[in-house]
Amino acid sequence: MERKASEIKKIGTGKIYIERMKEEDLKEVLAIETASFPTPWTRNMFPRELKDNLSSHFLVARTDKDGVVGYGGFSIVIDGVHISSLAVHPDFRRRKIGERLLTTMLHLIKLRGIKKVALEVRAGNLCAQNLYRKFGFRVVGRHRQYYQDNQEDALLMSLNL
């Protein structure tokens, strides 16, 4: 994804760009993944998604001074899109980076003519739930004991575009 003037905004220590994730980004992405999730994806999972899974699309949020500060990904599935991951480095949270990533992902999904988006979020992750609700997602189900690390439930959230 090329940088466009409309995708550039001032934030924190510099401009932020939303771009397609590349293999060179994986070290920074894995650091964010580890800082954000109790059971992070492994080093081998991202390259498989980037290279081998043609239905997967991953983006990074990058500042001109700090490198990768967030990322998000989605996969096209039979009945719509599944958002598989969205995370922002702890030092860069509460600066609307997650909103920018989600806005860009939803824009790309709409361009493909897809009308339904789904995701799972920890029942206790109120910040993430509030972000998704801000974009119109609503809770449509619950997966009991979904997360292996602590048996926490996942809320299934959905958005019709």
Coordinates of N, CA, C and O in Angstrom, one line a residue:
M1 N 0.8 -1.2 0.0 CA 0.0 0.0 0.0 C 0.9 1.2 0.0 O 1.8 1.3 0.8
E2 N 0.6 2.1 -0.9 CA 1.5 3.3 -1.0 C 1.0 4.4 0.0 O -0.2 4.5 0.3
R3 N 1.9 5.2 0.4 CA 1.5 6.3 1.3 C 0.8 7.4 0.4 O 1.3 7.8 -0.6
K4 N -0.3 7.9 1.0 CA -1.0 9.0 0.3 C -1.1 10.1 1.3 O -1.2 9.9 2.5
A5 N -1.2 11.3 0.8 CA -1.3 12.5 1.7 C -2.5 12.3 2.6 O -2.5 12.7 3.8
S6 N -3.6 11.7 2.1 CA -4.8 11.6 3.0 C -4.6 10.6 4.1 O -5.4 10.6 5.1
E7 N -3.6 9.8 4.0 CA -3.3 8.8 5.1 C -2.3 9.3 6.1 O -1.9 8.5 7.0
I8 N -1.8 10.5 6.0 CA -0.8 11.0 6.8 C -1.4 12.0 7.8 O -2.1 12.9 7.5
K9 N -1.1 11.8 9.1 CA -1.5 12.7 10.1 C -0.4 12.9 11.1 O 0.4 12.0 11.3
K10 N -0.4 14.0 11.8 CA 0.5 14.3 12.9 C 0.1 13.5 14.1 O -1.1 13.5 14.5
I11 N 1.0 12.8 14.8 CA 0.7 12.1 16.0 C 2.0 12.0 16.8 O 3.0 11.6 16.3
G12 N 2.0 12.2 18.1 CA 3.1 12.0 19.0 C 4.4 12.5 18.4 O 4.6 13.7 18.3
T13 N 5.3 11.6 18.1 CA 6.6 12.0 17.7 C 6.8 12.2 16.2 O 7.9 12.3 15.7
G14 N 5.7 12.1 15.4 CA 5.9 12.3 14.0 C 4.7 11.9 13.2 O 3.6 11.6 13.8
K15 N 4.8 11.8 11.9 CA 3.7 11.4 11.1 C 3.5 9.9 11.2 O 4.4 9.2 11.5
I16 N 2.2 9.5 10.9 CA 1.9 8.1 11.0 C 1.4 7.7 9.6 O 0.7 8.4 9.0
Y17 N 1.8 6.5 9.2 CA 1.4 5.9 7.9 C 0.8 4.6 8.1 O 1.3 3.8 9.0
I18 N -0.2 4.2 7.4 CA -0.8 2.9 7.4 C -0.4 2.2 6.1 O -0.7 2.8 5.1
E19 N 0.3 1.1 6.3 CA 0.9 0.4 5.1 C 0.7 -1.1 5.2 O 0.4 -1.6 6.3
R20 N 0.8 -1.7 4.1 CA 0.8 -3.2 4.1 C 2.0 -3.7 4.8 O 3.1 -3.2 4.7
M21 N 1.7 -4.7 5.7 CA 2.8 -5.4 6.5 C 3.8 -6.1 5.5 O 3.3 -6.8 4.6
K22 N 5.1 -6.0 5.8 CA 6.1 -6.7 5.1 C 6.9 -7.6 6.0 O 6.8 -7.4 7.3
E23 N 7.6 -8.5 5.5 CA 8.4 -9.4 6.4 C 9.4 -8.6 7.2 O 9.7 -9.0 8.3
E24 N 9.9 -7.5 6.7 CA 10.9 -6.7 7.4 C 10.2 -6.1 8.7 O 11.0 -5.7 9.6
D25 N 8.9 -6.1 8.8 CA 8.2 -5.5 9.9 C 8.0 -6.5 11.0 O 7.6 -6.1 12.2
L26 N 8.3 -7.8 10.8 CA 8.0 -8.8 11.8 C 8.6 -8.7 13.1 O 8.0 -9.0 14.2
K27 N 9.8 -8.2 13.2 CA 10.5 -8.1 14.5 C 9.7 -7.1 15.4 O 9.4 -7.4 16.6
E28 N 9.3 -6.0 14.8 CA 8.6 -5.0 15.6 C 7.2 -5.4 15.8 O 6.6 -5.2 16.9
V29 N 6.6 -6.1 14.9 CA 5.2 -6.6 15.1 C 5.2 -7.6 16.2 O 4.3 -7.6 17.0
L30 N 6.2 -8.5 16.2 CA 6.2 -9.5 17.3 C 6.4 -8.9 18.6 O 5.9 -9.4 19.6
A31 N 7.2 -7.8 18.7 CA 7.4 -7.2 20.0 C 6.0 -6.6 20.5 O 5.7 -6.7 21.7
I32 N 5.2 -6.0 19.6 CA 3.9 -5.5 19.9 C 3.0 -6.6 20.3 O 2.3 -6.5 21.3
E33 N 3.0 -7.7 19.6 CA 2.2 -8.9 19.8 C 2.5 -9.4 21.2 O 1.6 -9.7 22.0
T34 N 3.8 -9.6 21.6 CA 4.1 -10.1 22.9 C 3.7 -9.1 24.0 O 3.3 -9.6 25.1
A35 N 3.8 -7.8 23.8 CA 3.5 -6.9 24.8 C 1.9 -6.7 24.9 O 1.5 -6.2 26.0
S36 N 1.2 -7.2 24.0 CA -0.2 -7.0 23.9 C -1.1 -8.2 24.3 O -2.2 -8.0 24.8
F37 N -0.6 -9.4 24.1 CA -1.4 -10.5 24.3 C -0.7 -11.6 25.2 O 0.4 -11.9 25.0
P38 N -1.5 -12.2 26.1 CA -0.9 -13.3 27.0 C -0.5 -14.5 26.2 O 0.4 -15.2 26.6
T39 N -1.2 -14.8 25.1 CA -0.8 -15.9 24.2 C -0.5 -15.4 22.8 O -1.4 -15.5 22.0
P40 N 0.6 -14.8 22.6 CA 0.9 -14.2 21.3 C 1.1 -15.2 20.2 O 1.4 -16.3 20.4
W41 N 0.9 -14.7 19.0 CA 1.2 -15.5 17.8 C 2.7 -15.8 17.8 O 3.5 -15.0 18.3
T42 N 3.1 -16.9 17.3 CA 4.5 -17.3 17.2 C 5.1 -16.6 16.0 O 4.5 -16.1 15.1
R43 N 6.4 -16.7 16.0 CA 7.2 -16.1 14.9 C 6.9 -16.7 13.5 O 6.9 -16.0 12.5
N44 N 6.5 -18.0 13.5 CA 6.1 -18.6 12.2 C 4.8 -18.3 11.7 O 4.5 -18.5 10.5
M45 N 3.9 -17.8 12.6 CA 2.5 -17.6 12.1 C 2.3 -16.4 11.2 O 1.6 -16.5 10.2
F46 N 3.0 -15.3 11.4 CA 2.9 -14.2 10.6 C 3.4 -14.4 9.2 O 2.7 -14.1 8.2
P47 N 4.6 -15.0 9.0 CA 5.0 -15.2 7.6 C 4.1 -16.1 6.8 O 3.9 -15.9 5.6
R48 N 3.5 -17.1 7.4 CA 2.5 -17.9 6.7 C 1.3 -17.1 6.3 O 0.8 -17.3 5.2
E49 N 0.9 -16.2 7.1 CA -0.3 -15.4 6.8 C 0.1 -14.4 5.6 O -0.7 -14.1 4.7
L50 N 1.3 -13.9 5.7 CA 1.8 -12.9 4.7 C 2.0 -13.5 3.3 O 1.7 -12.9 2.3
K51 N 2.6 -14.7 3.3 CA 3.0 -15.3 2.1 C 2.0 -16.4 1.5 O 1.8 -16.4 0.3
D52 N 1.5 -17.2 2.4 CA 0.8 -18.4 1.9 C -0.7 -18.2 1.9 O -1.4 -18.9 1.2
N53 N -1.2 -17.4 2.7 CA -2.7 -17.2 2.8 C -3.1 -16.0 2.0 O -3.1 -14.9 2.5
L54 N -3.6 -16.3 0.8 CA -4.0 -15.2 -0.1 C -5.2 -14.4 0.4 O -5.5 -13.3 0.0
S55 N -6.0 -15.0 1.4 CA -7.2 -14.3 1.9 C -6.8 -13.4 3.1 O -7.7 -12.7 3.5
S56 N -5.6 -13.5 3.5 CA -5.2 -12.6 4.7 C -4.6 -11.3 4.2 O -3.8 -11.3 3.3
H57 N -4.9 -10.3 5.0 CA -4.4 -8.9 4.7 C -4.0 -8.3 6.0 O -4.8 -8.2 7.0
F58 N -2.7 -7.9 6.1 CA -2.2 -7.3 7.4 C -1.6 -5.9 7.1 O -0.9 -5.8 6.0
L59 N -1.8 -5.0 8.0 CA -1.4 -3.6 7.8 C -0.5 -3.3 9.1 O -0.7 -3.9 10.1
V60 N 0.3 -2.3 8.9 CA 1.1 -1.8 10.0 C 0.8 -0.3 10.1 O 0.6 0.4 9.1
A61 N 0.9 0.3 11.3 CA 0.9 1.7 11.5 C 2.4 2.0 11.9 O 3.0 1.4 12.8
R62 N 3.0 2.9 11.1 CA 4.4 3.3 11.2 C 4.5 4.8 11.4 O 3.9 5.5 10.7
T63 N 5.4 5.2 12.4 CA 5.7 6.6 12.4 C 7.0 6.8 11.7 O 7.8 5.9 11.6
D64 N 7.2 8.1 11.3 CA 8.4 8.3 10.6 C 9.6 8.3 11.5 O 10.8 8.2 11.0
K65 N 9.4 8.3 12.8 CA 10.6 8.3 13.7 C 10.7 7.1 14.6 O 11.7 6.7 15.0
D66 N 9.5 6.4 14.8 CA 9.5 5.3 15.7 C 9.4 3.9 15.1 O 9.4 2.9 15.8
G67 N 9.2 3.8 13.8 CA 8.9 2.6 13.2 C 7.5 2.1 13.4 O 6.6 2.8 13.5
V68 N 7.3 0.7 13.4 CA 6.0 0.1 13.6 C 5.5 0.3 15.0 O 6.2 -0.1 15.9
V69 N 4.3 0.9 15.1 CA 3.7 1.1 16.4 C 2.4 0.4 16.6 O 1.8 0.4 17.7
G70 N 1.9 -0.2 15.6 CA 0.7 -1.0 15.6 C 0.5 -1.8 14.4 O 1.2 -1.6 13.4
Y71 N -0.4 -2.7 14.5 CA -0.7 -3.6 13.3 C -2.1 -4.1 13.4 O -2.7 -4.2 14.5
G72 N -2.7 -4.6 12.3 CA -4.0 -5.2 12.3 C -4.1 -6.2 11.1 O -3.4 -5.9 10.1
G73 N -4.9 -7.2 11.2 CA -5.0 -8.1 10.1 C -6.4 -8.7 10.0 O -7.2 -8.7 11.0
F74 N -6.8 -9.1 8.8 CA -8.1 -9.7 8.6 C -8.0 -10.7 7.5 O -7.0 -10.7 6.7
S75 N -8.9 -11.7 7.6 CA -9.0 -12.7 6.5 C -10.4 -12.8 5.9 O -11.4 -12.6 6.6
I76 N -10.4 -12.9 4.6 CA -11.7 -13.1 3.9 C -12.1 -14.6 4.1 O -11.3 -15.5 3.9
V77 N -13.3 -14.7 4.6 CA -13.8 -16.1 4.8 C -15.1 -16.2 4.0 O -15.5 -15.3 3.3
I78 N -15.7 -17.4 4.1 CA -16.9 -17.7 3.2 C -18.0 -16.6 3.3 O -18.5 -16.2 2.3
D79 N -18.3 -16.2 4.5 CA -19.5 -15.4 4.7 C -19.1 -13.9 5.0 O -20.0 -13.2 5.5
G80 N -17.9 -13.5 4.8 CA -17.5 -12.2 5.1 C -16.0 -12.0 5.5 O -15.2 -12.6 4.8
V81 N -15.7 -11.3 6.5 CA -14.3 -11.1 6.9 C -14.2 -11.3 8.4 O -15.1 -11.0 9.2
H82 N -13.1 -11.9 8.8 CA -12.8 -12.1 10.2 C -11.5 -11.3 10.5 O -10.5 -11.4 9.9
I83 N -11.7 -10.3 11.5 CA -10.5 -9.6 12.0 C -9.8 -10.4 13.0 O -10.4 -10.8 14.0
S84 N -8.6 -10.8 12.6 CA -7.8 -11.7 13.4 C -7.0 -11.1 14.5 O -6.7 -11.7 15.5
S85 N -6.6 -9.8 14.2 CA -5.7 -9.2 15.2 C -5.7 -7.7 15.0 O -5.8 -7.2 13.9
L86 N -5.6 -7.0 16.1 CA -5.4 -5.5 16.1 C -4.7 -5.2 17.4 O -5.2 -5.5 18.5
A87 N -3.5 -4.5 17.3 CA -2.8 -4.2 18.5 C -1.9 -3.0 18.2 O -1.5 -2.7 17.1
V88 N -1.8 -2.2 19.3 CA -0.9 -1.0 19.3 C 0.1 -1.1 20.4 O -0.3 -1.6 21.5
H89 N 1.3 -0.8 20.2 CA 2.4 -0.8 21.2 C 1.9 -0.1 22.4 O 1.3 1.0 22.3
P90 N 2.1 -0.6 23.6 CA 1.6 0.1 24.8 C 2.1 1.6 25.0 O 1.3 2.4 25.5
D91 N 3.2 1.9 24.5 CA 3.7 3.3 24.5 C 3.0 4.2 23.6 O 3.1 5.5 23.7
F92 N 2.2 3.7 22.7 CA 1.5 4.5 21.7 C 0.0 4.4 21.7 O -0.7 4.9 20.9
R93 N -0.5 3.8 22.8 CA -2.0 3.6 22.9 C -2.6 5.0 23.3 O -1.9 5.9 23.8
R94 N -3.9 5.1 23.1 CA -4.7 6.3 23.4 C -4.3 7.5 22.5 O -4.4 8.6 22.9
R95 N -3.8 7.1 21.3 CA -3.5 8.2 20.3 C -4.2 8.0 19.0 O -3.8 8.5 18.0
K96 N -5.2 7.2 19.0 CA -6.1 6.9 17.9 C -5.4 6.1 16.8 O -5.9 6.0 15.7
I97 N -4.4 5.4 17.1 CA -3.7 4.5 16.1 C -4.6 3.3 15.8 O -4.7 2.9 14.6
G98 N -5.2 2.7 16.8 CA -6.1 1.6 16.6 C -7.2 2.0 15.8 O -7.7 1.3 14.9
E99 N -7.8 3.2 16.0 CA -8.9 3.7 15.2 C -8.4 3.9 13.7 O -9.2 3.5 12.8
R100 N -7.2 4.4 13.5 CA -6.7 4.6 12.1 C -6.6 3.2 11.4 O -6.9 3.0 10.3
L101 N -6.0 2.2 12.1 CA -5.9 0.9 11.6 C -7.2 0.3 11.2 O -7.4 -0.2 10.1
L102 N -8.2 0.4 12.2 CA -9.5 -0.2 12.0 C -10.2 0.5 10.8 O -10.8 -0.2 10.0
T103 N -10.1 1.8 10.8 CA -10.7 2.6 9.7 C -10.2 2.1 8.3 O -10.9 1.9 7.4
T104 N -8.9 1.9 8.2 CA -8.2 1.5 7.0 C -8.7 0.1 6.6 O -9.0 -0.2 5.5
M105 N -8.7 -0.8 7.6 CA -9.1 -2.2 7.3 C -10.6 -2.2 6.8 O -10.9 -2.9 5.8
L106 N -11.4 -1.5 7.5 CA -12.8 -1.5 7.1 C -13.0 -0.9 5.7 O -13.8 -1.3 4.9
H107 N -12.2 0.1 5.4 CA -12.2 0.7 4.0 C -11.8 -0.3 3.0 O -12.5 -0.5 1.9
L108 N -10.7 -1.1 3.2 CA -10.3 -2.1 2.3 C -11.3 -3.2 2.2 O -11.6 -3.7 1.1
I109 N -12.0 -3.5 3.2 CA -13.1 -4.6 3.2 C -14.2 -4.1 2.3 O -14.7 -4.8 1.5
K110 N -14.6 -2.8 2.5 CA -15.7 -2.2 1.7 C -15.4 -2.2 0.3 O -16.2 -2.5 -0.6
L111 N -14.1 -1.9 -0.1 CA -13.7 -1.9 -1.5 C -13.8 -3.3 -2.1 O -14.0 -3.3 -3.4
R112 N -13.8 -4.3 -1.3 CA -13.9 -5.7 -1.9 C -15.4 -6.1 -2.0 O -15.7 -7.2 -2.3
G113 N -16.3 -5.2 -1.6 CA -17.7 -5.5 -1.6 C -18.2 -6.4 -0.5 O -19.3 -6.9 -0.6
I114 N -17.4 -6.6 0.5 CA -17.8 -7.5 1.6 C -18.7 -6.7 2.6 O -18.4 -5.6 2.9
K115 N -19.7 -7.4 3.1 CA -20.7 -6.7 3.9 C -20.7 -7.1 5.4 O -21.3 -6.4 6.2
K116 N -20.0 -8.2 5.7 CA -20.1 -8.6 7.1 C -18.7 -8.8 7.7 O -17.8 -9.4 7.0
V117 N -18.5 -8.3 8.9 CA -17.2 -8.3 9.5 C -17.4 -8.9 10.9 O -18.4 -8.5 11.6
A118 N -16.6 -9.8 11.3 CA -16.7 -10.4 12.7 C -15.3 -10.5 13.3 O -14.3 -10.5 12.7
L119 N -15.4 -10.6 14.7 CA -14.1 -10.7 15.4 C -14.5 -11.3 16.8 O -15.6 -11.3 17.2
E120 N -13.4 -11.8 17.5 CA -13.6 -12.2 18.9 C -12.7 -11.2 19.7 O -11.7 -10.8 19.3
V121 N -13.2 -10.9 20.9 CA -12.5 -10.0 21.8 C -12.7 -10.6 23.2 O -13.8 -11.1 23.6
R122 N -11.7 -10.4 24.1 CA -11.8 -10.9 25.4 C -12.9 -10.2 26.2 O -13.1 -9.0 26.0
A123 N -13.7 -11.0 26.9 CA -14.8 -10.4 27.7 C -14.4 -9.3 28.6 O -15.1 -8.3 28.9
G124 N -13.1 -9.4 29.1 CA -12.6 -8.4 30.0 C -11.9 -7.2 29.4 O -11.4 -6.3 30.1
N125 N -11.7 -7.2 28.0 CA -11.0 -6.2 27.4 C -12.0 -5.0 26.9 O -12.4 -4.9 25.8
L126 N -12.3 -4.2 27.9 CA -13.3 -3.2 27.7 C -12.8 -2.1 26.7 O -13.6 -1.6 25.9
C127 N -11.5 -1.8 26.7 CA -11.0 -0.8 25.8 C -11.2 -1.2 24.4 O -11.7 -0.4 23.5
A128 N -10.9 -2.5 24.1 CA -11.1 -3.0 22.7 C -12.6 -3.0 22.3 O -13.0 -2.6 21.2
Q129 N -13.4 -3.5 23.3 CA -14.8 -3.5 23.0 C -15.4 -2.1 22.7 O -16.2 -2.0 21.8
N130 N -14.9 -1.2 23.5 CA -15.4 0.2 23.2 C -15.0 0.7 21.9 O -15.7 1.4 21.2
L131 N -13.7 0.4 21.4 CA -13.3 0.8 20.1 C -14.2 0.2 19.0 O -14.7 0.9 18.1
Y132 N -14.4 -1.1 19.2 CA -15.3 -1.8 18.1 C -16.7 -1.2 18.2 O -17.3 -1.0 17.1
R133 N -17.2 -1.0 19.3 CA -18.6 -0.4 19.4 C -18.6 1.0 18.7 O -19.6 1.3 18.1
K134 N -17.6 1.7 18.9 CA -17.5 3.1 18.3 C -17.7 3.0 16.8 O -18.2 3.9 16.1
F135 N -17.3 1.9 16.2 CA -17.4 1.7 14.7 C -18.6 0.9 14.3 O -18.8 0.6 13.2
G136 N -19.5 0.6 15.3 CA -20.8 0.0 15.0 C -20.8 -1.5 15.3 O -21.9 -2.1 15.0
F137 N -19.8 -2.1 15.7 CA -19.8 -3.5 16.0 C -20.8 -3.7 17.2 O -20.9 -2.9 18.1
R138 N -21.4 -4.9 17.2 CA -22.3 -5.2 18.3 C -22.0 -6.7 18.7 O -21.6 -7.5 17.9
V139 N -22.3 -7.0 20.0 CA -22.0 -8.3 20.5 C -23.2 -9.2 20.0 O -24.3 -8.9 20.1
V140 N -22.8 -10.3 19.3 CA -23.8 -11.3 18.8 C -23.7 -12.7 19.4 O -24.5 -13.5 19.0
G141 N -22.7 -12.9 20.2 CA -22.5 -14.2 20.8 C -21.4 -14.2 21.8 O -20.7 -13.2 22.0
R142 N -21.2 -15.3 22.4 CA -20.1 -15.5 23.4 C -19.6 -16.9 23.3 O -20.3 -17.9 23.1
H143 N -18.2 -17.0 23.2 CA -17.5 -18.3 23.2 C -17.0 -18.5 24.6 O -16.1 -17.8 25.1
R144 N -17.6 -19.5 25.3 CA -17.2 -19.8 26.7 C -15.8 -20.4 26.7 O -15.5 -21.2 25.9
Q145 N -15.0 -19.9 27.7 CA -13.7 -20.4 27.9 C -12.8 -20.5 26.7 O -12.1 -21.4 26.4
Y146 N -12.9 -19.4 25.8 CA -12.3 -19.4 24.5 C -10.8 -19.3 24.6 O -10.0 -19.9 23.8
Y147 N -10.3 -18.5 25.6 CA -8.8 -18.2 25.7 C -8.2 -19.3 26.6 O -8.6 -19.4 27.7
Q148 N -7.2 -19.9 26.0 CA -6.5 -21.0 26.7 C -5.7 -20.6 27.9 O -5.6 -21.3 28.9
D149 N -5.2 -19.4 27.9 CA -4.3 -19.0 29.0 C -5.0 -18.8 30.4 O -4.5 -19.1 31.4
N150 N -6.3 -18.4 30.3 CA -7.0 -18.2 31.6 C -8.5 -18.6 31.5 O -9.3 -18.3 32.4
Q151 N -8.9 -19.3 30.4 CA -10.3 -19.7 30.2 C -11.3 -18.6 30.1 O -12.5 -18.8 30.3
E152 N -10.8 -17.4 29.8 CA -11.7 -16.2 29.7 C -12.6 -16.4 28.5 O -12.2 -17.0 27.5
D153 N -13.8 -15.9 28.6 CA -14.8 -16.0 27.5 C -14.4 -15.0 26.5 O -13.7 -13.9 26.8
A154 N -14.8 -15.2 25.2 CA -14.6 -14.3 24.1 C -16.0 -13.8 23.7 O -16.9 -14.6 23.7
L155 N -16.1 -12.5 23.5 CA -17.4 -12.0 22.9 C -17.2 -12.0 21.4 O -16.2 -11.6 20.9
L156 N -18.2 -12.5 20.7 CA -18.2 -12.5 19.2 C -18.9 -11.2 18.9 O -20.1 -10.9 19.3
M157 N -18.2 -10.3 18.1 CA -18.8 -9.1 17.7 C -18.9 -9.0 16.2 O -18.1 -9.6 15.5
S158 N -19.9 -8.4 15.7 CA -20.2 -8.4 14.3 C -20.6 -6.9 13.8 O -21.1 -6.2 14.6
L159 N -20.3 -6.7 12.6 CA -20.6 -5.4 11.9 C -21.1 -5.7 10.5 O -20.5 -6.4 9.8
N160 N -22.2 -5.1 10.2 CA -22.8 -5.1 8.8 C -22.4 -3.8 8.2 O -22.8 -2.8 8.7
L161 N -21.7 -3.9 7.1 CA -21.3 -2.7 6.4 C -22.3 -2.2 5.4 O -23.1 -3.0 4.9

